[in-house]
């Protein structure tokens, strides 16, 4: 989920889950009670909201449907919000459409992450690059969260580690001065950068991929 520069900082699991639940409706009419997805936008400040429930549809106001690279697969046994969750890999992942993310001087990127193994390769939560500058959140083989902002070196967190086989809420916020990493609503690290997000609005952006850049 990506929030626009005009929204307040959203960095807690409650913020995320409330937005998901507001995009649902329980239909109680008819012969039986059924749950139904409805077009009911969760947050007017959300630029993109991806449930990743067996598709790449955008539930925000803007309809920025993801483009599949390869054949993204889903798990119906490990899921957080509804009945499916995206399984990322080197060859099968999603790319946001070009110009999905405008240049944002402040905002929030947040997601839920679940990994069964972190020892084989770097796992990418979000990546954007214009060929020189990069905005990315990755998890290295030690389970550390790695943030890269701009053209400099990546910043590897020494306090934020991913726990395997557990859902972890991850939020990256930026305000024009600092980039802050939150795990499960708690600020773990911050770096001083004035860079905006994303690094590129024309391409080379992707979600949930195992390989690094």
PDB file of N, CA, C and O in Angstrom, residues 35-111:
ATOM      1  N   UNK A  35     -19.808 -13.490   2.152  1.00  0.00           N
ATOM      2  CA  UNK A  35     -18.882 -12.360   2.155  1.00  0.00           C
ATOM      3  C   UNK A  35     -18.616 -11.944   0.723  1.00  0.00           C
ATOM      4  O   UNK A  35     -18.457 -12.779  -0.158  1.00  0.00           O
ATOM      5  N   UNK A  36     -18.560 -10.677   0.522  1.00  0.00           N
ATOM      6  CA  UNK A  36     -18.442 -10.156  -0.834  1.00  0.00           C
ATOM      7  C   UNK A  36     -17.487  -8.978  -0.854  1.00  0.00           C
ATOM      8  O   UNK A  36     -17.529  -8.123   0.027  1.00  0.00           O
ATOM      9  N   UNK A  37     -16.619  -8.946  -1.862  1.00  0.00           N
ATOM     10  CA  UNK A  37     -15.774  -7.773  -2.064  1.00  0.00           C
ATOM     11  C   UNK A  37     -16.595  -6.700  -2.755  1.00  0.00           C
ATOM     12  O   UNK A  37     -17.326  -6.974  -3.702  1.00  0.00           O
ATOM     13  N   UNK A  38     -16.482  -5.493  -2.296  1.00  0.00           N
ATOM     14  CA  UNK A  38     -17.242  -4.395  -2.880  1.00  0.00           C
ATOM     15  C   UNK A  38     -16.294  -3.278  -3.268  1.00  0.00           C
ATOM     16  O   UNK A  38     -15.200  -3.156  -2.750  1.00  0.00           O
ATOM     17  N   UNK A  39     -16.739  -2.473  -4.217  1.00  0.00           N
ATOM     18  CA  UNK A  39     -15.943  -1.314  -4.604  1.00  0.00           C
ATOM     19  C   UNK A  39     -16.198  -0.221  -3.585  1.00  0.00           C
ATOM     20  O   UNK A  39     -17.115   0.584  -3.704  1.00  0.00           O
ATOM     21  N   UNK A  40     -15.393  -0.208  -2.562  1.00  0.00           N
ATOM     22  CA  UNK A  40     -15.551   0.735  -1.472  1.00  0.00           C
ATOM     23  C   UNK A  40     -14.142   1.127  -1.042  1.00  0.00           C
ATOM     24  O   UNK A  40     -13.443   0.369  -0.398  1.00  0.00           O
ATOM     25  N   UNK A  41     -13.707   2.270  -1.462  1.00  0.00           N
ATOM     26  CA  UNK A  41     -12.303   2.626  -1.318  1.00  0.00           C
ATOM     27  C   UNK A  41     -11.936   2.839   0.149  1.00  0.00           C
ATOM     28  O   UNK A  41     -12.602   3.543   0.893  1.00  0.00           O
ATOM     29  N   UNK A  42     -10.822   2.229   0.537  1.00  0.00           N
ATOM     30  CA  UNK A  42     -10.459   2.184   1.946  1.00  0.00           C
ATOM     31  C   UNK A  42      -9.889   3.497   2.452  1.00  0.00           C
ATOM     32  O   UNK A  42     -10.060   3.851   3.598  1.00  0.00           O
ATOM     33  N   UNK A  43      -9.199   4.223   1.599  1.00  0.00           N
ATOM     34  CA  UNK A  43      -8.515   5.429   2.053  1.00  0.00           C
ATOM     35  C   UNK A  43      -8.314   6.342   0.858  1.00  0.00           C
ATOM     36  O   UNK A  43      -7.645   5.970  -0.098  1.00  0.00           O
ATOM     37  N   UNK A  44      -8.913   7.519   0.895  1.00  0.00           N
ATOM     38  CA  UNK A  44      -8.807   8.434  -0.236  1.00  0.00           C
ATOM     39  C   UNK A  44      -7.382   8.905  -0.478  1.00  0.00           C
ATOM     40  O   UNK A  44      -7.067   9.425  -1.535  1.00  0.00           O
ATOM     41  N   UNK A  45      -6.513   8.761   0.537  1.00  0.00           N
ATOM     42  CA  UNK A  45      -5.125   9.169   0.369  1.00  0.00           C
ATOM     43  C   UNK A  45      -4.242   8.064  -0.190  1.00  0.00           C
ATOM     44  O   UNK A  45      -3.069   8.286  -0.454  1.00  0.00           O
ATOM     45  N   UNK A  46      -4.778   6.869  -0.338  1.00  0.00           N
ATOM     46  CA  UNK A  46      -3.987   5.758  -0.850  1.00  0.00           C
ATOM     47  C   UNK A  46      -3.842   5.873  -2.363  1.00  0.00           C
ATOM     48  O   UNK A  46      -4.827   5.954  -3.093  1.00  0.00           O
ATOM     49  N   UNK A  47      -2.603   5.878  -2.833  1.00  0.00           N
ATOM     50  CA  UNK A  47      -2.343   5.914  -4.267  1.00  0.00           C
ATOM     51  C   UNK A  47      -2.509   4.519  -4.861  1.00  0.00           C
ATOM     52  O   UNK A  47      -3.011   4.357  -5.970  1.00  0.00           O
ATOM     53  N   UNK A  48      -2.074   3.510  -4.124  1.00  0.00           N
ATOM     54  CA  UNK A  48      -2.217   2.131  -4.552  1.00  0.00           C
ATOM     55  C   UNK A  48      -2.532   1.268  -3.341  1.00  0.00           C
ATOM     56  O   UNK A  48      -1.958   1.469  -2.263  1.00  0.00           O
ATOM     57  N   UNK A  49      -3.420   0.293  -3.519  1.00  0.00           N
ATOM     58  CA  UNK A  49      -3.752  -0.650  -2.462  1.00  0.00           C
ATOM     59  C   UNK A  49      -3.926  -2.020  -3.098  1.00  0.00           C
ATOM     60  O   UNK A  49      -4.895  -2.262  -3.811  1.00  0.00           O
ATOM     61  N   UNK A  50      -2.958  -2.890  -2.863  1.00  0.00           N
ATOM     62  CA  UNK A  50      -2.965  -4.209  -3.485  1.00  0.00           C
ATOM     63  C   UNK A  50      -3.228  -5.286  -2.441  1.00  0.00           C
ATOM     64  O   UNK A  50      -2.443  -5.463  -1.515  1.00  0.00           O
ATOM     65  N   UNK A  51      -4.317  -6.011  -2.606  1.00  0.00           N
ATOM     66  CA  UNK A  51      -4.613  -7.133  -1.722  1.00  0.00           C
ATOM     67  C   UNK A  51      -3.852  -8.373  -2.163  1.00  0.00           C
ATOM     68  O   UNK A  51      -3.606  -9.267  -1.354  1.00  0.00           O
ATOM     69  N   UNK A  52      -3.501  -8.451  -3.452  1.00  0.00           N
ATOM     70  CA  UNK A  52      -2.747  -9.577  -4.006  1.00  0.00           C
ATOM     71  C   UNK A  52      -3.440 -10.898  -3.689  1.00  0.00           C
ATOM     72  O   UNK A  52      -2.823 -11.875  -3.287  1.00  0.00           O
ATOM     73  N   UNK A  53      -4.732 -10.910  -3.889  1.00  0.00           N
ATOM     74  CA  UNK A  53      -5.543 -12.100  -3.658  1.00  0.00           C
ATOM     75  C   UNK A  53      -5.885 -12.752  -4.998  1.00  0.00           C
ATOM     76  O   UNK A  53      -6.963 -12.579  -5.552  1.00  0.00           O
ATOM     77  N   UNK A  54      -4.892 -13.463  -5.521  1.00  0.00           N
ATOM     78  CA  UNK A  54      -5.034 -14.172  -6.786  1.00  0.00           C
ATOM     79  C   UNK A  54      -5.139 -13.236  -7.991  1.00  0.00           C
ATOM     80  O   UNK A  54      -5.570 -13.644  -9.066  1.00  0.00           O
ATOM     81  N   UNK A  55      -4.753 -11.970  -7.802  1.00  0.00           N
ATOM     82  CA  UNK A  55      -4.722 -11.027  -8.911  1.00  0.00           C
ATOM     83  C   UNK A  55      -3.876  -9.822  -8.517  1.00  0.00           C
ATOM     84  O   UNK A  55      -3.453  -9.704  -7.367  1.00  0.00           O
ATOM     85  N   UNK A  56      -3.639  -8.942  -9.469  1.00  0.00           N
ATOM     86  CA  UNK A  56      -2.863  -7.739  -9.211  1.00  0.00           C
ATOM     87  C   UNK A  56      -3.698  -6.483  -9.251  1.00  0.00           C
ATOM     88  O   UNK A  56      -3.192  -5.394  -9.559  1.00  0.00           O
ATOM     89  N   UNK A  57      -4.985  -6.600  -8.923  1.00  0.00           N
ATOM     90  CA  UNK A  57      -5.885  -5.459  -8.994  1.00  0.00           C
ATOM     91  C   UNK A  57      -5.576  -4.426  -7.915  1.00  0.00           C
ATOM     92  O   UNK A  57      -5.136  -4.770  -6.814  1.00  0.00           O
ATOM     93  N   UNK A  58      -5.825  -3.172  -8.252  1.00  0.00           N
ATOM     94  CA  UNK A  58      -5.641  -2.051  -7.330  1.00  0.00           C
ATOM     95  C   UNK A  58      -6.990  -1.666  -6.739  1.00  0.00           C
ATOM     96  O   UNK A  58      -7.939  -1.390  -7.467  1.00  0.00           O
ATOM     97  N   UNK A  59      -7.067  -1.658  -5.400  1.00  0.00           N
ATOM     98  CA  UNK A  59      -8.325  -1.319  -4.730  1.00  0.00           C
ATOM     99  C   UNK A  59      -8.392   0.134  -4.300  1.00  0.00           C
ATOM    100  O   UNK A  59      -9.293   0.519  -3.566  1.00  0.00           O
ATOM    101  N   UNK A  60      -7.433   0.958  -4.731  1.00  0.00           N
ATOM    102  CA  UNK A  60      -7.493   2.385  -4.417  1.00  0.00           C
ATOM    103  C   UNK A  60      -8.447   3.066  -5.395  1.00  0.00           C
ATOM    104  O   UNK A  60      -9.111   2.422  -6.209  1.00  0.00           O
ATOM    105  N   UNK A  61      -8.481   4.387  -5.341  1.00  0.00           N
ATOM    106  CA  UNK A  61      -9.340   5.155  -6.240  1.00  0.00           C
ATOM    107  C   UNK A  61      -8.850   5.151  -7.682  1.00  0.00           C
ATOM    108  O   UNK A  61      -9.596   5.523  -8.580  1.00  0.00           O
ATOM    109  N   UNK A  62      -7.609   4.704  -7.918  1.00  0.00           N
ATOM    110  CA  UNK A  62      -6.969   5.013  -9.190  1.00  0.00           C
ATOM    111  C   UNK A  62      -6.856   3.848 -10.159  1.00  0.00           C
ATOM    112  O   UNK A  62      -6.528   4.038 -11.320  1.00  0.00           O
ATOM    113  N   UNK A  63      -7.113   2.623  -9.727  1.00  0.00           N
ATOM    114  CA  UNK A  63      -7.134   1.496 -10.650  1.00  0.00           C
ATOM    115  C   UNK A  63      -5.806   1.187 -11.292  1.00  0.00           C
ATOM    116  O   UNK A  63      -5.754   0.828 -12.478  1.00  0.00           O
ATOM    117  N   UNK A  64      -4.714   1.304 -10.539  1.00  0.00           N
ATOM    118  CA  UNK A  64      -3.377   1.044 -11.077  1.00  0.00           C
ATOM    119  C   UNK A  64      -3.061  -0.458 -11.006  1.00  0.00           C
ATOM    120  O   UNK A  64      -2.265  -0.918 -10.193  1.00  0.00           O
ATOM    121  N   UNK A  65      -3.695  -1.218 -11.867  1.00  0.00           N
ATOM    122  CA  UNK A  65      -3.534  -2.671 -11.859  1.00  0.00           C
ATOM    123  C   UNK A  65      -2.100  -3.052 -12.182  1.00  0.00           C
ATOM    124  O   UNK A  65      -1.479  -2.506 -13.098  1.00  0.00           O
ATOM    125  N   UNK A  66      -1.566  -3.997 -11.422  1.00  0.00           N
ATOM    126  CA  UNK A  66      -0.196  -4.452 -11.621  1.00  0.00           C
ATOM    127  C   UNK A  66      -0.073  -5.265 -12.906  1.00  0.00           C
ATOM    128  O   UNK A  66      -1.013  -5.934 -13.333  1.00  0.00           O
ATOM    129  N   UNK A  67       1.129  -5.217 -13.507  1.00  0.00           N
ATOM    130  CA  UNK A  67       1.437  -6.015 -14.683  1.00  0.00           C
ATOM    131  C   UNK A  67       2.224  -7.245 -14.258  1.00  0.00           C
ATOM    132  O   UNK A  67       3.250  -7.129 -13.584  1.00  0.00           O
ATOM    133  N   UNK A  68       1.748  -8.412 -14.634  1.00  0.00           N
ATOM    134  CA  UNK A  68       2.421  -9.647 -14.260  1.00  0.00           C
ATOM    135  C   UNK A  68       3.660  -9.867 -15.117  1.00  0.00           C
ATOM    136  O   UNK A  68       3.635  -9.669 -16.331  1.00  0.00           O
ATOM    137  N   UNK A  69       4.758 -10.262 -14.486  1.00  0.00           N
ATOM    138  CA  UNK A  69       5.965 -10.715 -15.178  1.00  0.00           C
ATOM    139  C   UNK A  69       6.061 -12.209 -14.918  1.00  0.00           C
ATOM    140  O   UNK A  69       6.097 -12.648 -13.765  1.00  0.00           O
ATOM    141  N   UNK A  70       6.088 -13.006 -15.992  1.00  0.00           N
ATOM    142  CA  UNK A  70       5.991 -14.443 -15.805  1.00  0.00           C
ATOM    143  C   UNK A  70       4.576 -14.799 -15.379  1.00  0.00           C
ATOM    144  O   UNK A  70       3.597 -14.193 -15.819  1.00  0.00           O
ATOM    145  N   UNK A  71       4.470 -15.763 -14.482  1.00  0.00           N
ATOM    146  CA  UNK A  71       3.166 -16.176 -13.966  1.00  0.00           C
ATOM    147  C   UNK A  71       3.206 -16.164 -12.450  1.00  0.00           C
ATOM    148  O   UNK A  71       3.581 -17.160 -11.810  1.00  0.00           O
ATOM    149  N   UNK A  72       2.875 -15.029 -11.840  1.00  0.00           N
ATOM    150  CA  UNK A  72       2.866 -14.964 -10.377  1.00  0.00           C
ATOM    151  C   UNK A  72       1.937 -16.033  -9.786  1.00  0.00           C
ATOM    152  O   UNK A  72       0.850 -16.266 -10.301  1.00  0.00           O
ATOM    153  N   UNK A  73       2.398 -16.670  -8.738  1.00  0.00           N
ATOM    154  CA  UNK A  73       1.596 -17.700  -8.087  1.00  0.00           C
ATOM    155  C   UNK A  73       1.160 -17.226  -6.705  1.00  0.00           C
ATOM    156  O   UNK A  73       1.686 -16.245  -6.178  1.00  0.00           O
ATOM    157  N   UNK A  74       0.209 -17.950  -6.139  1.00  0.00           N
ATOM    158  CA  UNK A  74      -0.390 -17.535  -4.872  1.00  0.00           C
ATOM    159  C   UNK A  74      -0.469 -18.720  -3.917  1.00  0.00           C
ATOM    160  O   UNK A  74      -0.526 -19.871  -4.325  1.00  0.00           O
ATOM    161  N   UNK A  75      -0.472 -18.393  -2.643  1.00  0.00           N
ATOM    162  CA  UNK A  75      -0.675 -19.399  -1.612  1.00  0.00           C
ATOM    163  C   UNK A  75      -2.070 -19.245  -1.031  1.00  0.00           C
ATOM    164  O   UNK A  75      -2.492 -18.138  -0.724  1.00  0.00           O
ATOM    165  N   UNK A  76      -2.783 -20.352  -0.900  1.00  0.00           N
ATOM    166  CA  UNK A  76      -4.082 -20.308  -0.222  1.00  0.00           C
ATOM    167  C   UNK A  76      -3.995 -20.987   1.147  1.00  0.00           C
ATOM    168  O   UNK A  76      -5.015 -21.272   1.767  1.00  0.00           O
ATOM    169  N   UNK A  77      -2.763 -21.248   1.598  1.00  0.00           N
ATOM    170  CA  UNK A  77      -2.565 -21.793   2.945  1.00  0.00           C
ATOM    171  C   UNK A  77      -1.833 -20.811   3.852  1.00  0.00           C
ATOM    172  O   UNK A  77      -1.983 -20.866   5.075  1.00  0.00           O
ATOM    173  N   UNK A  78      -1.029 -19.924   3.257  1.00  0.00           N
ATOM    174  CA  UNK A  78      -0.349 -18.873   4.019  1.00  0.00           C
ATOM    175  C   UNK A  78      -0.889 -17.540   3.520  1.00  0.00           C
ATOM    176  O   UNK A  78      -0.538 -17.077   2.445  1.00  0.00           O
ATOM    177  N   UNK A  79      -1.785 -16.939   4.251  1.00  0.00           N
ATOM    178  CA  UNK A  79      -2.355 -15.674   3.815  1.00  0.00           C
ATOM    179  C   UNK A  79      -2.692 -14.832   5.030  1.00  0.00           C
ATOM    180  O   UNK A  79      -2.889 -15.342   6.127  1.00  0.00           O
ATOM    181  N   UNK A  80      -2.752 -13.519   4.795  1.00  0.00           N
ATOM    182  CA  UNK A  80      -2.937 -12.575   5.900  1.00  0.00           C
ATOM    183  C   UNK A  80      -4.300 -11.892   5.881  1.00  0.00           C
ATOM    184  O   UNK A  80      -4.969 -11.813   6.896  1.00  0.00           O
ATOM    185  N   UNK A  81      -4.708 -11.392   4.731  1.00  0.00           N
ATOM    186  CA  UNK A  81      -5.891 -10.550   4.674  1.00  0.00           C
ATOM    187  C   UNK A  81      -7.135 -11.346   4.309  1.00  0.00           C
ATOM    188  O   UNK A  81      -8.143 -11.283   4.974  1.00  0.00           O
ATOM    189  N   UNK A  82      -7.064 -12.121   3.231  1.00  0.00           N
ATOM    190  CA  UNK A  82      -8.251 -12.865   2.822  1.00  0.00           C
ATOM    191  C   UNK A  82      -7.854 -14.296   2.533  1.00  0.00           C
ATOM    192  O   UNK A  82      -7.322 -14.959   3.400  1.00  0.00           O
ATOM    193  N   UNK A  83      -8.043 -14.782   1.320  1.00  0.00           N
ATOM    194  CA  UNK A  83      -7.849 -16.205   1.060  1.00  0.00           C
ATOM    195  C   UNK A  83      -6.635 -16.529   0.197  1.00  0.00           C
ATOM    196  O   UNK A  83      -6.361 -17.691  -0.067  1.00  0.00           O
ATOM    197  N   UNK A  84      -5.896 -15.506  -0.257  1.00  0.00           N
ATOM    198  CA  UNK A  84      -4.714 -15.740  -1.067  1.00  0.00           C
ATOM    199  C   UNK A  84      -3.618 -14.754  -0.686  1.00  0.00           C
ATOM    200  O   UNK A  84      -3.879 -13.669  -0.179  1.00  0.00           O
ATOM    201  N   UNK A  85      -2.380 -15.139  -0.963  1.00  0.00           N
ATOM    202  CA  UNK A  85      -1.267 -14.204  -0.836  1.00  0.00           C
ATOM    203  C   UNK A  85      -0.270 -14.484  -1.947  1.00  0.00           C
ATOM    204  O   UNK A  85      -0.106 -15.632  -2.382  1.00  0.00           O
ATOM    205  N   UNK A  86       0.397 -13.444  -2.423  1.00  0.00           N
ATOM    206  CA  UNK A  86       1.332 -13.557  -3.535  1.00  0.00           C
ATOM    207  C   UNK A  86       2.603 -14.284  -3.108  1.00  0.00           C
ATOM    208  O   UNK A  86       3.151 -14.034  -2.035  1.00  0.00           O
ATOM    209  N   UNK A  87       3.068 -15.192  -3.967  1.00  0.00           N
ATOM    210  CA  UNK A  87       4.345 -15.879  -3.755  1.00  0.00           C
ATOM    211  C   UNK A  87       5.328 -15.322  -4.776  1.00  0.00           C
ATOM    212  O   UNK A  87       5.219 -15.603  -5.972  1.00  0.00           O
ATOM    213  N   UNK A  88       6.289 -14.517  -4.336  1.00  0.00           N
ATOM    214  CA  UNK A  88       7.237 -13.907  -5.262  1.00  0.00           C
ATOM    215  C   UNK A  88       8.369 -14.845  -5.618  1.00  0.00           C
ATOM    216  O   UNK A  88       8.706 -15.763  -4.875  1.00  0.00           O
ATOM    217  N   UNK A  89       8.979 -14.641  -6.778  1.00  0.00           N
ATOM    218  CA  UNK A  89      10.151 -15.413  -7.193  1.00  0.00           C
ATOM    219  C   UNK A  89      10.931 -14.600  -8.207  1.00  0.00           C
ATOM    220  O   UNK A  89      10.489 -13.533  -8.649  1.00  0.00           O
ATOM    221  N   UNK A  90      12.101 -15.117  -8.612  1.00  0.00           N
ATOM    222  CA  UNK A  90      12.940 -14.383  -9.557  1.00  0.00           C
ATOM    223  C   UNK A  90      12.227 -14.118 -10.879  1.00  0.00           C
ATOM    224  O   UNK A  90      12.357 -13.049 -11.462  1.00  0.00           O
ATOM    225  N   UNK A  91      11.498 -15.103 -11.359  1.00  0.00           N
ATOM    226  CA  UNK A  91      10.915 -15.003 -12.691  1.00  0.00           C
ATOM    227  C   UNK A  91       9.443 -14.624 -12.682  1.00  0.00           C
ATOM    228  O   UNK A  91       8.881 -14.294 -13.727  1.00  0.00           O
ATOM    229  N   UNK A  92       8.814 -14.662 -11.525  1.00  0.00           N
ATOM    230  CA  UNK A  92       7.371 -14.428 -11.450  1.00  0.00           C
ATOM    231  C   UNK A  92       7.064 -13.407 -10.365  1.00  0.00           C
ATOM    232  O   UNK A  92       7.158 -13.711  -9.174  1.00  0.00           O
ATOM    233  N   UNK A  93       6.697 -12.196 -10.783  1.00  0.00           N
ATOM    234  CA  UNK A  93       6.445 -11.115  -9.843  1.00  0.00           C
ATOM    235  C   UNK A  93       5.575 -10.068 -10.530  1.00  0.00           C
ATOM    236  O   UNK A  93       5.097 -10.284 -11.656  1.00  0.00           O
ATOM    237  N   UNK A  94       5.357  -8.945  -9.887  1.00  0.00           N
ATOM    238  CA  UNK A  94       4.507  -7.903 -10.449  1.00  0.00           C
ATOM    239  C   UNK A  94       5.260  -6.595 -10.630  1.00  0.00           C
ATOM    240  O   UNK A  94       6.139  -6.255  -9.834  1.00  0.00           O
ATOM    241  N   UNK A  95       4.887  -5.869 -11.681  1.00  0.00           N
ATOM    242  CA  UNK A  95       5.398  -4.524 -11.910  1.00  0.00           C
ATOM    243  C   UNK A  95       4.235  -3.541 -11.889  1.00  0.00           C
ATOM    244  O   UNK A  95       3.213  -3.779 -12.536  1.00  0.00           O
ATOM    245  N   UNK A  96       4.355  -2.448 -11.134  1.00  0.00           N
ATOM    246  CA  UNK A  96       3.326  -1.408 -11.209  1.00  0.00           C
ATOM    247  C   UNK A  96       3.333  -0.778 -12.599  1.00  0.00           C
ATOM    248  O   UNK A  96       4.378  -0.700 -13.248  1.00  0.00           O
ATOM    249  N   UNK A  97       2.191  -0.344 -13.107  1.00  0.00           N
ATOM    250  CA  UNK A  97       2.177   0.316 -14.404  1.00  0.00           C
ATOM    251  C   UNK A  97       2.976   1.613 -14.365  1.00  0.00           C
ATOM    252  O   UNK A  97       3.151   2.222 -13.311  1.00  0.00           O
ATOM    253  N   UNK A  98       3.492   1.998 -15.512  1.00  0.00           N
ATOM    254  CA  UNK A  98       4.274   3.233 -15.609  1.00  0.00           C
ATOM    255  C   UNK A  98       3.436   4.414 -15.124  1.00  0.00           C
ATOM    256  O   UNK A  98       2.247   4.514 -15.416  1.00  0.00           O
ATOM    257  N   UNK A  99       4.061   5.298 -14.367  1.00  0.00           N
ATOM    258  CA  UNK A  99       3.469   6.506 -13.764  1.00  0.00           C
ATOM    259  C   UNK A  99       2.502   6.175 -12.637  1.00  0.00           C
ATOM    260  O   UNK A  99       1.765   7.051 -12.193  1.00  0.00           O
ATOM    261  N   UNK A 100       2.491   4.924 -12.143  1.00  0.00           N
ATOM    262  CA  UNK A 100       1.646   4.608 -10.991  1.00  0.00           C
ATOM    263  C   UNK A 100       1.999   5.489  -9.808  1.00  0.00           C
ATOM    264  O   UNK A 100       1.136   6.054  -9.143  1.00  0.00           O
ATOM    265  N   UNK A 101       3.295   5.575  -9.500  1.00  0.00           N
ATOM    266  CA  UNK A 101       3.757   6.349  -8.357  1.00  0.00           C
ATOM    267  C   UNK A 101       4.272   7.699  -8.828  1.00  0.00           C
ATOM    268  O   UNK A 101       5.279   7.763  -9.524  1.00  0.00           O
ATOM    269  N   UNK A 102       3.614   8.787  -8.485  1.00  0.00           N
ATOM    270  CA  UNK A 102       4.172  10.103  -8.797  1.00  0.00           C
ATOM    271  C   UNK A 102       5.362  10.383  -7.884  1.00  0.00           C
ATOM    272  O   UNK A 102       5.584   9.681  -6.901  1.00  0.00           O
ATOM    273  N   UNK A 103       6.145  11.392  -8.202  1.00  0.00           N
ATOM    274  CA  UNK A 103       7.227  11.799  -7.302  1.00  0.00           C
ATOM    275  C   UNK A 103       6.600  12.314  -6.013  1.00  0.00           C
ATOM    276  O   UNK A 103       5.801  13.251  -6.025  1.00  0.00           O
ATOM    277  N   UNK A 104       6.948  11.696  -4.900  1.00  0.00           N
ATOM    278  CA  UNK A 104       6.341  12.031  -3.621  1.00  0.00           C
ATOM    279  C   UNK A 104       7.407  12.499  -2.640  1.00  0.00           C
ATOM    280  O   UNK A 104       8.287  11.724  -2.270  1.00  0.00           O
ATOM    281  N   UNK A 105       7.373  13.755  -2.202  1.00  0.00           N
ATOM    282  CA  UNK A 105       8.355  14.246  -1.235  1.00  0.00           C
ATOM    283  C   UNK A 105       8.158  13.659   0.153  1.00  0.00           C
ATOM    284  O   UNK A 105       9.061  13.698   0.989  1.00  0.00           O
ATOM    285  N   UNK A 106       6.966  13.109   0.433  1.00  0.00           N
ATOM    286  CA  UNK A 106       6.706  12.449   1.706  1.00  0.00           C
ATOM    287  C   UNK A 106       5.639  11.400   1.476  1.00  0.00           C
ATOM    288  O   UNK A 106       4.863  11.473   0.516  1.00  0.00           O
ATOM    289  N   UNK A 107       5.600  10.406   2.334  1.00  0.00           N
ATOM    290  CA  UNK A 107       4.603   9.366   2.172  1.00  0.00           C
ATOM    291  C   UNK A 107       4.962   8.111   2.941  1.00  0.00           C
ATOM    292  O   UNK A 107       5.876   8.100   3.764  1.00  0.00           O
ATOM    293  N   UNK A 108       4.249   7.031   2.653  1.00  0.00           N
ATOM    294  CA  UNK A 108       4.440   5.756   3.331  1.00  0.00           C
ATOM    295  C   UNK A 108       4.244   4.614   2.350  1.00  0.00           C
ATOM    296  O   UNK A 108       3.284   4.616   1.561  1.00  0.00           O
ATOM    297  N   UNK A 109       5.145   3.632   2.406  1.00  0.00           N
ATOM    298  CA  UNK A 109       4.962   2.361   1.726  1.00  0.00           C
ATOM    299  C   UNK A 109       4.843   1.303   2.812  1.00  0.00           C
ATOM    300  O   UNK A 109       5.688   1.231   3.706  1.00  0.00           O
ATOM    301  N   UNK A 110       3.784   0.500   2.775  1.00  0.00           N
ATOM    302  CA  UNK A 110       3.629  -0.520   3.813  1.00  0.00           C
ATOM    303  C   UNK A 110       3.114  -1.817   3.229  1.00  0.00           C
ATOM    304  O   UNK A 110       2.404  -1.828   2.215  1.00  0.00           O
ATOM    305  N   UNK A 111       3.468  -2.920   3.884  1.00  0.00           N
ATOM    306  CA  UNK A 111       3.047  -4.224   3.409  1.00  0.00           C
ATOM    307  C   UNK A 111       3.192  -5.254   4.521  1.00  0.00           C
ATOM    308  O   UNK A 111       3.797  -4.989   5.555  1.00  0.00           O
TER     309      UNK A 111
END
